[in-house]
PDB file of C-alpha atoms in Angstrom:
ATOM      1  CA  MET O  27      14.828  22.928 -10.254  1.00  0.00           C
ATOM      2  CA  GLN O  28      15.469  19.795  -8.287  1.00  0.00           C
ATOM      3  CA  ILE O  29      13.115  17.011  -7.254  1.00  0.00           C
ATOM      4  CA  ARG O  30      13.630  13.854  -5.220  1.00  0.00           C
ATOM      5  CA  ILE O  31      12.500  10.527  -6.667  1.00  0.00           C
ATOM      6  CA  LEU O  32      11.681   7.414  -4.623  1.00  0.00           C
ATOM      7  CA  PHE O  33      11.584   3.836  -5.895  1.00  0.00           C
ATOM      8  CA  PHE O  34       9.903   1.087  -3.886  1.00  0.00           C
ATOM      9  CA  ALA O  35       9.777  -2.713  -3.849  1.00  0.00           C
ATOM     10  CA  SER O  36      10.231  -4.212  -7.343  1.00  0.00           C
ATOM     11  CA  TYR O  37      11.281  -0.864  -8.856  1.00  0.00           C
ATOM     12  CA  ARG O  38      13.983  -0.409  -6.227  1.00  0.00           C
ATOM     13  CA  ASP O  39      15.293  -3.931  -6.810  1.00  0.00           C
ATOM     14  CA  LEU O  40      15.210  -3.391 -10.563  1.00  0.00           C
ATOM     15  CA  LEU O  41      17.163  -0.152 -10.396  1.00  0.00           C
ATOM     16  CA  GLY O  42      19.407  -1.044  -7.467  1.00  0.00           C
ATOM     17  CA  ARG O  43      18.537   2.192  -5.680  1.00  0.00           C
ATOM     18  CA  GLY O  44      15.685   3.554  -3.581  1.00  0.00           C
ATOM     19  CA  GLU O  45      16.040   7.230  -4.349  1.00  0.00           C
ATOM     20  CA  MET O  46      17.712   9.791  -6.543  1.00  0.00           C
ATOM     21  CA  ASP O  47      17.710  13.537  -7.069  1.00  0.00           C
ATOM     22  CA  LEU O  48      16.868  14.886 -10.498  1.00  0.00           C
ATOM     23  CA  ASN O  49      17.309  18.315 -12.060  1.00  0.00           C
ATOM     24  CA  ILE O  50      14.497  19.154 -14.477  1.00  0.00           C
ATOM     25  CA  PRO O  51      13.391  22.303 -16.286  1.00  0.00           C
ATOM     26  CA  ASP O  52      10.566  24.420 -14.865  1.00  0.00           C
ATOM     27  CA  GLY O  53       7.197  23.226 -16.122  1.00  0.00           C
ATOM     28  CA  THR O  54       8.167  19.566 -16.400  1.00  0.00           C
ATOM     29  CA  THR O  55       5.187  17.246 -15.983  1.00  0.00           C
ATOM     30  CA  VAL O  56       5.076  13.799 -14.409  1.00  0.00           C
ATOM     31  CA  SER O  57       5.078  12.229 -17.877  1.00  0.00           C
ATOM     32  CA  GLY O  58       8.023  14.426 -18.961  1.00  0.00           C
ATOM     33  CA  MET O  59       9.973  13.363 -15.887  1.00  0.00           C
ATOM     34  CA  THR O  60       9.166   9.692 -16.541  1.00  0.00           C
ATOM     35  CA  ALA O  61      10.381  10.041 -20.122  1.00  0.00           C
ATOM     36  CA  GLU O  62      13.584  11.679 -18.904  1.00  0.00           C
ATOM     37  CA  ILE O  63      14.282   8.829 -16.485  1.00  0.00           C
ATOM     38  CA  ARG O  64      13.421   6.052 -18.954  1.00  0.00           C
ATOM     39  CA  GLY O  65      15.626   7.782 -21.522  1.00  0.00           C
ATOM     40  CA  ARG O  66      18.656   7.083 -19.359  1.00  0.00           C
ATOM     41  CA  GLY O  67      18.532   3.548 -20.680  1.00  0.00           C
ATOM     42  CA  GLY O  68      19.548   0.324 -18.987  1.00  0.00           C
ATOM     43  CA  ALA O  69      17.252  -0.719 -16.149  1.00  0.00           C
ATOM     44  CA  PHE O  70      15.607   2.728 -16.224  1.00  0.00           C
ATOM     45  CA  ALA O  71      14.237   1.964 -19.694  1.00  0.00           C
ATOM     46  CA  THR O  72      12.308  -1.007 -18.289  1.00  0.00           C
ATOM     47  CA  LEU O  73      10.192   1.215 -16.031  1.00  0.00           C
ATOM     48  CA  PRO O  74       6.633   1.400 -17.362  1.00  0.00           C
ATOM     49  CA  PRO O  75       5.991   4.378 -19.681  1.00  0.00           C
ATOM     50  CA  TYR O  76       2.916   5.363 -17.644  1.00  0.00           C
ATOM     51  CA  PRO O  77       3.693   4.310 -14.074  1.00  0.00           C
ATOM     52  CA  VAL O  78       1.522   5.053 -11.086  1.00  0.00           C
ATOM     53  CA  VAL O  79       3.163   8.017  -9.387  1.00  0.00           C
ATOM     54  CA  ALA O  80       2.624   9.898  -6.140  1.00  0.00           C
ATOM     55  CA  VAL O  81       3.719  13.505  -5.701  1.00  0.00           C
ATOM     56  CA  ASN O  82       4.242  14.548  -2.083  1.00  0.00           C
ATOM     57  CA  GLN O  83       2.367  11.412  -0.946  1.00  0.00           C
ATOM     58  CA  ASP O  84      -0.744  11.899  -3.105  1.00  0.00           C
ATOM     59  CA  TYR O  85      -1.457   9.961  -6.287  1.00  0.00           C
ATOM     60  CA  ALA O  86      -0.853  12.261  -9.263  1.00  0.00           C
ATOM     61  CA  THR O  87      -1.856  12.289 -12.919  1.00  0.00           C
ATOM     62  CA  GLU O  88       0.689  12.278 -15.728  1.00  0.00           C
ATOM     63  CA  ASP O  89      -0.056  15.910 -16.650  1.00  0.00           C
ATOM     64  CA  ARG O  90       0.721  17.181 -13.147  1.00  0.00           C
ATOM     65  CA  ILE O  91       3.348  19.946 -13.313  1.00  0.00           C
ATOM     66  CA  LEU O  92       6.181  19.362 -10.882  1.00  0.00           C
ATOM     67  CA  GLU O  93       7.600  22.009  -8.595  1.00  0.00           C
ATOM     68  CA  ASP O  94      10.981  22.540  -6.993  1.00  0.00           C
ATOM     69  CA  GLY O  95      11.426  20.264  -3.971  1.00  0.00           C
ATOM     70  CA  ASP O  96       8.652  17.842  -4.908  1.00  0.00           C
ATOM     71  CA  VAL O  97       9.044  14.250  -3.767  1.00  0.00           C
ATOM     72  CA  VAL O  98       7.926  11.891  -6.507  1.00  0.00           C
ATOM     73  CA  ALA O  99       7.385   8.202  -5.738  1.00  0.00           C
ATOM     74  CA  PHE O 100       7.121   5.498  -8.382  1.00  0.00           C
ATOM     75  CA  ILE O 101       4.458   3.112  -7.075  1.00  0.00           C
ATOM     76  CA  PRO O 102       4.616  -0.504  -8.292  1.00  0.00           C
ATOM     77  CA  PRO O 103       1.327  -2.451  -8.290  1.00  0.00           C
ATOM     78  CA  VAL O 104       0.234  -2.405  -4.656  1.00  0.00           C
ATOM     79  CA  ALA O 105      -0.354  -5.604  -2.688  1.00  0.00           C
ATOM     80  CA  GLY O 106      -1.561  -4.653   0.785  1.00  0.00           C
ATOM     81  CA  GLY O 107      -4.205  -6.495   2.712  1.00  0.00           C
TER      82      GLY O 107
ATOM     83  CA  MET Z  17     -10.896   6.229  14.806  1.00  0.00           C
ATOM     84  CA  GLU Z  18      -7.480   4.698  14.970  1.00  0.00           C
ATOM     85  CA  THR Z  19      -5.327   3.727  11.994  1.00  0.00           C
ATOM     86  CA  ALA Z  20      -1.680   2.695  11.945  1.00  0.00           C
ATOM     87  CA  LEU Z  21       1.093   0.662  10.412  1.00  0.00           C
ATOM     88  CA  VAL Z  22       2.564  -1.686  12.994  1.00  0.00           C
ATOM     89  CA  ARG Z  23       5.664  -3.871  13.185  1.00  0.00           C
ATOM     90  CA  GLU Z  24       4.558  -6.054  16.097  1.00  0.00           C
ATOM     91  CA  PRO Z  25       1.953  -8.852  15.992  1.00  0.00           C
ATOM     92  CA  ILE Z  26      -1.668  -7.660  15.964  1.00  0.00           C
ATOM     93  CA  SER Z  27      -3.865  -8.729  18.882  1.00  0.00           C
ATOM     94  CA  PRO Z  28      -7.444  -9.524  17.793  1.00  0.00           C
ATOM     95  CA  GLU Z  29      -8.673  -8.922  21.345  1.00  0.00           C
ATOM     96  CA  GLN Z  30      -7.167  -5.439  21.484  1.00  0.00           C
ATOM     97  CA  MET Z  31      -8.688  -4.596  18.089  1.00  0.00           C
ATOM     98  CA  VAL Z  32     -12.205  -4.723  19.527  1.00  0.00           C
ATOM     99  CA  ALA Z  33     -11.500  -3.851  23.181  1.00  0.00           C
ATOM    100  CA  GLU Z  34     -13.860  -1.064  24.252  1.00  0.00           C
ATOM    101  CA  LEU Z  35     -14.560  -0.179  20.627  1.00  0.00           C
ATOM    102  CA  PRO Z  36     -18.383  -0.216  20.637  1.00  0.00           C
ATOM    103  CA  SER Z  37     -20.253   2.690  22.181  1.00  0.00           C
ATOM    104  CA  SER Z  38     -23.324   2.017  24.316  1.00  0.00           C
ATOM    105  CA  GLY Z  39     -25.519   2.588  21.261  1.00  0.00           C
ATOM    106  CA  ASP Z  40     -23.752  -0.011  19.103  1.00  0.00           C
ATOM    107  CA  GLY Z  41     -25.331  -3.425  18.595  1.00  0.00           C
ATOM    108  CA  ALA Z  42     -22.682  -4.754  16.196  1.00  0.00           C
ATOM    109  CA  CYS Z  43     -18.921  -5.039  16.440  1.00  0.00           C
ATOM    110  CA  LEU Z  44     -17.206  -6.700  13.491  1.00  0.00           C
ATOM    111  CA  LEU Z  45     -13.564  -7.762  13.199  1.00  0.00           C
ATOM    112  CA  PHE Z  46     -11.935  -8.682   9.884  1.00  0.00           C
ATOM    113  CA  LEU Z  47      -8.486 -10.270   9.870  1.00  0.00           C
ATOM    114  CA  GLY Z  48      -6.328 -10.692   6.777  1.00  0.00           C
ATOM    115  CA  VAL Z  49      -4.037 -13.668   7.391  1.00  0.00           C
ATOM    116  CA  VAL Z  50      -0.914 -14.887   5.591  1.00  0.00           C
ATOM    117  CA  ARG Z  51      -1.847 -18.096   3.778  1.00  0.00           C
ATOM    118  CA  ASP Z  52       0.428 -20.984   2.889  1.00  0.00           C
ATOM    119  CA  HIS Z  53      -0.018 -20.857  -0.873  1.00  0.00           C
ATOM    120  CA  ASN Z  54      -0.470 -18.391  -3.741  1.00  0.00           C
ATOM    121  CA  GLU Z  55      -0.950 -19.084  -7.434  1.00  0.00           C
ATOM    122  CA  GLY Z  56      -0.139 -22.746  -6.952  1.00  0.00           C
ATOM    123  CA  ARG Z  57       3.073 -22.249  -4.982  1.00  0.00           C
ATOM    124  CA  ALA Z  58       3.769 -23.144  -1.348  1.00  0.00           C
ATOM    125  CA  VAL Z  59       4.475 -19.954   0.622  1.00  0.00           C
ATOM    126  CA  SER Z  60       6.613 -19.906   3.762  1.00  0.00           C
ATOM    127  CA  GLY Z  61       6.264 -16.223   4.634  1.00  0.00           C
ATOM    128  CA  LEU Z  62       6.011 -12.624   3.451  1.00  0.00           C
ATOM    129  CA  ASP Z  63       7.826  -9.336   3.760  1.00  0.00           C
ATOM    130  CA  TYR Z  64       5.559  -6.288   3.679  1.00  0.00           C
ATOM    131  CA  GLU Z  65       7.156  -3.001   2.671  1.00  0.00           C
ATOM    132  CA  ALA Z  66       5.365   0.359   2.818  1.00  0.00           C
ATOM    133  CA  TYR Z  67       5.828   3.914   1.666  1.00  0.00           C
ATOM    134  CA  GLU Z  68       5.248   4.634   5.302  1.00  0.00           C
ATOM    135  CA  GLY Z  69       4.190   8.277   5.377  1.00  0.00           C
ATOM    136  CA  MET Z  70       1.835   7.903   2.432  1.00  0.00           C
ATOM    137  CA  ALA Z  71       0.458   4.579   3.671  1.00  0.00           C
ATOM    138  CA  GLU Z  72      -0.351   6.056   7.083  1.00  0.00           C
ATOM    139  CA  ARG Z  73      -2.103   8.997   5.448  1.00  0.00           C
ATOM    140  CA  THR Z  74      -3.977   6.754   3.040  1.00  0.00           C
ATOM    141  CA  LEU Z  75      -5.204   4.472   5.835  1.00  0.00           C
ATOM    142  CA  ALA Z  76      -6.528   7.491   7.724  1.00  0.00           C
ATOM    143  CA  VAL Z  77      -8.243   8.842   4.597  1.00  0.00           C
ATOM    144  CA  ILE Z  78      -9.927   5.497   3.864  1.00  0.00           C
ATOM    145  CA  ALA Z  79     -11.139   5.178   7.466  1.00  0.00           C
ATOM    146  CA  THR Z  80     -12.531   8.710   7.318  1.00  0.00           C
ATOM    147  CA  GLU Z  81     -14.367   7.918   4.086  1.00  0.00           C
ATOM    148  CA  ALA Z  82     -15.894   4.843   5.728  1.00  0.00           C
ATOM    149  CA  SER Z  83     -16.818   6.886   8.781  1.00  0.00           C
ATOM    150  CA  ASP Z  84     -18.567   9.498   6.622  1.00  0.00           C
ATOM    151  CA  SER Z  85     -20.339   6.928   4.442  1.00  0.00           C
ATOM    152  CA  PHE Z  86     -21.502   4.529   7.136  1.00  0.00           C
ATOM    153  CA  GLY Z  87     -22.016   6.839  10.100  1.00  0.00           C
ATOM    154  CA  THR Z  88     -19.590   5.519  12.687  1.00  0.00           C
ATOM    155  CA  ASP Z  89     -16.342   6.761  14.161  1.00  0.00           C
ATOM    156  CA  ARG Z  90     -15.782   3.453  15.998  1.00  0.00           C
ATOM    157  CA  ILE Z  91     -13.217   2.206  13.503  1.00  0.00           C
ATOM    158  CA  ARG Z  92      -9.758   0.700  13.986  1.00  0.00           C
ATOM    159  CA  VAL Z  93      -7.522  -0.320  11.083  1.00  0.00           C
ATOM    160  CA  LEU Z  94      -4.024  -1.757  11.462  1.00  0.00           C
ATOM    161  CA  HIS Z  95      -1.686  -3.021   8.759  1.00  0.00           C
ATOM    162  CA  ARG Z  96       1.423  -4.942   9.709  1.00  0.00           C
ATOM    163  CA  ILE Z  97       4.734  -4.382   7.923  1.00  0.00           C
ATOM    164  CA  GLY Z  98       7.981  -6.322   8.056  1.00  0.00           C
ATOM    165  CA  ALA Z  99       8.458 -10.103   8.023  1.00  0.00           C
ATOM    166  CA  LEU Z 100       5.352 -12.264   8.618  1.00  0.00           C
ATOM    167  CA  LYS Z 101       4.965 -16.026   8.839  1.00  0.00           C
ATOM    168  CA  VAL Z 102       2.099 -18.139   7.565  1.00  0.00           C
ATOM    169  CA  GLY Z 103      -0.924 -17.737   9.839  1.00  0.00           C
ATOM    170  CA  GLU Z 104       0.024 -14.291  11.149  1.00  0.00           C
ATOM    171  CA  VAL Z 105      -2.393 -11.362  10.857  1.00  0.00           C
ATOM    172  CA  SER Z 106      -1.374  -8.842   8.205  1.00  0.00           C
ATOM    173  CA  THR Z 107      -4.454  -6.608   8.289  1.00  0.00           C
ATOM    174  CA  ALA Z 108      -7.103  -6.000  10.941  1.00  0.00           C
ATOM    175  CA  ILE Z 109     -10.274  -3.946  10.547  1.00  0.00           C
ATOM    176  CA  ALA Z 110     -12.677  -3.456  13.449  1.00  0.00           C
ATOM    177  CA  VAL Z 111     -15.945  -1.544  13.086  1.00  0.00           C
ATOM    178  CA  ALA Z 112     -18.764  -0.957  15.569  1.00  0.00           C
ATOM    179  CA  THR Z 113     -22.203   0.304  14.475  1.00  0.00           C
ATOM    180  CA  PRO Z 114     -25.760   0.368  15.817  1.00  0.00           C
ATOM    181  CA  HIS Z 115     -26.830  -2.422  13.420  1.00  0.00           C
ATOM    182  CA  ARG Z 116     -24.914  -5.158  11.606  1.00  0.00           C
ATOM    183  CA  GLY Z 117     -25.511  -3.931   8.047  1.00  0.00           C
ATOM    184  CA  GLU Z 118     -23.346  -0.825   8.283  1.00  0.00           C
ATOM    185  CA  ALA Z 119     -20.581  -2.754  10.050  1.00  0.00           C
ATOM    186  CA  TYR Z 120     -20.296  -5.274   7.208  1.00  0.00           C
ATOM    187  CA  GLU Z 121     -20.483  -2.529   4.579  1.00  0.00           C
ATOM    188  CA  ALA Z 122     -17.878  -0.322   6.279  1.00  0.00           C
ATOM    189  CA  SER Z 123     -15.493  -3.244   6.813  1.00  0.00           C
ATOM    190  CA  ARG Z 124     -15.852  -4.347   3.192  1.00  0.00           C
ATOM    191  CA  TYR Z 125     -15.319  -0.795   1.959  1.00  0.00           C
ATOM    192  CA  ILE Z 126     -12.128  -0.408   3.988  1.00  0.00           C
ATOM    193  CA  ILE Z 127     -10.506  -3.681   2.867  1.00  0.00           C
ATOM    194  CA  GLU Z 128     -11.388  -3.146  -0.810  1.00  0.00           C
ATOM    195  CA  GLU Z 129     -10.089   0.451  -0.862  1.00  0.00           C
ATOM    196  CA  LEU Z 130      -6.997  -0.500   1.104  1.00  0.00           C
ATOM    197  CA  LYS Z 131      -6.132  -3.184  -1.444  1.00  0.00           C
ATOM    198  CA  LYS Z 132      -6.526  -0.674  -4.285  1.00  0.00           C
ATOM    199  CA  ARG Z 133      -4.853   2.384  -2.788  1.00  0.00           C
ATOM    200  CA  LEU Z 134      -2.505   1.574   0.070  1.00  0.00           C
ATOM    201  CA  PRO Z 135       1.151   1.907  -1.044  1.00  0.00           C
ATOM    202  CA  ILE Z 136       2.255  -1.415   0.437  1.00  0.00           C
ATOM    203  CA  TRP Z 137       4.034  -4.258  -1.325  1.00  0.00           C
ATOM    204  CA  LYS Z 138       4.688  -7.831  -0.378  1.00  0.00           C
ATOM    205  CA  ARG Z 139       7.517 -10.127  -1.218  1.00  0.00           C
ATOM    206  CA  GLU Z 140       6.526 -13.772  -1.039  1.00  0.00           C
ATOM    207  CA  HIS Z 141       9.033 -16.336   0.151  1.00  0.00           C
ATOM    208  CA  TYR Z 142       8.437 -19.842  -1.163  1.00  0.00           C
ATOM    209  CA  VAL Z 143       9.085 -23.180   0.464  1.00  0.00           C
ATOM    210  CA  GLU Z 144      11.527 -23.938  -2.384  1.00  0.00           C
ATOM    211  CA  GLY Z 145      13.678 -21.014  -1.223  1.00  0.00           C
ATOM    212  CA  ASP Z 146      13.102 -18.343  -3.877  1.00  0.00           C
ATOM    213  CA  SER Z 147      10.997 -15.204  -3.513  1.00  0.00           C
ATOM    214  CA  HIS Z 148       9.402 -12.448  -5.565  1.00  0.00           C
ATOM    215  CA  TRP Z 149       7.328  -9.275  -5.313  1.00  0.00           C
ATOM    216  CA  VAL Z 150       3.645 -10.015  -5.688  1.00  0.00           C
ATOM    217  CA  GLY Z 151       2.211  -7.941  -8.513  1.00  0.00           C
ATOM    218  CA  GLY Z 152       5.558  -6.331  -9.203  1.00  0.00           C
ATOM    219  CA  GLY Z 153       7.566  -9.304 -10.379  1.00  0.00           C
ATOM    220  CA  GLY Z 154      10.559  -8.865 -12.613  1.00  0.00           C
ATOM    221  CA  GLU Z 155       8.752  -6.899 -15.299  1.00  0.00           C
ATOM    222  CA  ALA Z 156       8.917  -3.592 -13.447  1.00  0.00           C
ATOM    223  CA  GLY Z 157       5.362  -3.872 -12.275  1.00  0.00           C
ATOM    224  CA  MET Z 158       3.759  -4.424 -15.646  1.00  0.00           C
ATOM    225  CA  GLU Z 159       1.849  -7.446 -14.357  1.00  0.00           C
ATOM    226  CA  SER Z 160      -1.427  -6.932 -12.562  1.00  0.00           C
ATOM    227  CA  GLY Z 161      -1.398  -7.172  -8.787  1.00  0.00           C
ATOM    228  CA  GLU Z 162      -2.846 -10.116  -6.903  1.00  0.00           C
ATOM    229  CA  GLY Z 163      -4.262  -9.662  -3.458  1.00  0.00           C
ATOM    230  CA  GLY Z 164      -3.707 -11.700  -0.361  1.00  0.00           C
ATOM    231  CA  ALA Z 165      -6.524 -11.217   2.117  1.00  0.00           C
TER     232      ALA Z 165
END
């Protein structure tokens, strides 16, 4: 199945891209997806091992099981206000 | 209730215009303003970036929580995005309630939750010419965030 991943602010600058599509096996969790991305090495390996993540615009836990078509956003430390 | 991300300057007068109902005795306006320094460095301006869809939803959720907790639907919350100069308003929270206590509590609740939950980031530009993401930095967000307002 395929998911879309979004990178914002410092993560986007770090990776040089704001989004990517990723094919993952059924049943992959948020933490499994993070491990897959970090395992690509280079700048990806400098992403935090347990980043704050939103799935379809809601904050999600690392054991959340992803579904086909999900939009997953990596959320750097927020600084609104 | 009204919540939004905006790209144009925020008018304090419009934030409170016709907000109180006839039963309200308090109308409180909080403004978060871009200051000229942070962590010992002279700041010339900021860029605010948002995950826009999620930030709009989150603002609405926080305002609804405040409405439920403090018993008023006379709430307006705006957050500016884009490039801001020192002295400009980045965040505005207006609350009207029958008595002052709930207005202060609701306003405080909204700003504290917004700073924790709103997916918005700011890049500080320094007088020396360099810039960096506040809280994000170059360590892929491993540093803790520091607030502005």
